[in-house]
C-alpha positions as a printed NumPy array, in Angstrom:
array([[-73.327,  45.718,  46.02 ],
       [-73.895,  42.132,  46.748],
       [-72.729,  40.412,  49.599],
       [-70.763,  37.428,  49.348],
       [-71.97 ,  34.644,  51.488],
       [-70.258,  32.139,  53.092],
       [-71.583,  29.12 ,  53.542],
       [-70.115,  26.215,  56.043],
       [-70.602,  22.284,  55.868],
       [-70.918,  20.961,  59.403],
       [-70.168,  17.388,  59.701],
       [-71.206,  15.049,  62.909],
       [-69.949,  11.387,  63.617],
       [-69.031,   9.29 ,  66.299],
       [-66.021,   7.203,  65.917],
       [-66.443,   4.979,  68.854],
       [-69.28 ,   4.471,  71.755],
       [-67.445,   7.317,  74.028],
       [-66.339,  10.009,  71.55 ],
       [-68.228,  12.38 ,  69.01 ],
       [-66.753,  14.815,  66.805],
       [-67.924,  17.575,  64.962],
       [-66.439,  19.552,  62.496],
       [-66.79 ,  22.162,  60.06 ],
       [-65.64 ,  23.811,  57.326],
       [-66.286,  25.997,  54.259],
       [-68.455,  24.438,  51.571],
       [-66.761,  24.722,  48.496],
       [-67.597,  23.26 ,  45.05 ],
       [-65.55 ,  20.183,  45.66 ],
       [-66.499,  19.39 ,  49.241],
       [-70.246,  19.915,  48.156],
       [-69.399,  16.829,  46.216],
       [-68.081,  14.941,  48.619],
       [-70.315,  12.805,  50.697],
       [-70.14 ,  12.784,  54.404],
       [-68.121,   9.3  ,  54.458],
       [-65.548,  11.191,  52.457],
       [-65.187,  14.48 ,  54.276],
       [-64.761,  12.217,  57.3  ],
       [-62.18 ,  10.098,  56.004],
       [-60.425,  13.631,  54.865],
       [-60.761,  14.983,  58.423],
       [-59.668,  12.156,  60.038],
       [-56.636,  11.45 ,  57.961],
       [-55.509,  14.975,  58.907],
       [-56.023,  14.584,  62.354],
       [-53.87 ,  11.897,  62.275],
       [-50.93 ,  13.668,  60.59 ],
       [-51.234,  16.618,  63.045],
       [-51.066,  14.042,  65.736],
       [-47.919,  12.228,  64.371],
       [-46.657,  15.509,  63.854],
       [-46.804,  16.886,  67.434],
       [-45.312,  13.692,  68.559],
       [-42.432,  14.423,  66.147],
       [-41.702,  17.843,  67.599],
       [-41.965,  16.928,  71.448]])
């Protein structure tokens, strides 16, 4: 029986001087077409809507 693999897309940036975030996720067909400038600007837009959203519920 053959083994499904799983196989994860680590991504690495710095968006100032002080801070660096890394991140990673499954690689699926459309995120192996996305270039790192996209996944980014994915991840980043999300962390922003979790953010507004825990300022919402405090």
């Amino acid at each position: 029986m053959a083994e499904n693999e799983l196989k994860i897309r680590v991504v690495e940036y710095w968006p100032n001087e002080d801070q660096r975030i890394i991140f990673a996720g499954p690689e699926t067909e459309r995120t192996a077409n996305m270039s790192d400038d996209e996944l980014i600007s994915e991840h980043e837009m999300r962390r922003r809507r979790s953010e507004r959203h825990l300022r919402a519920v405090e």
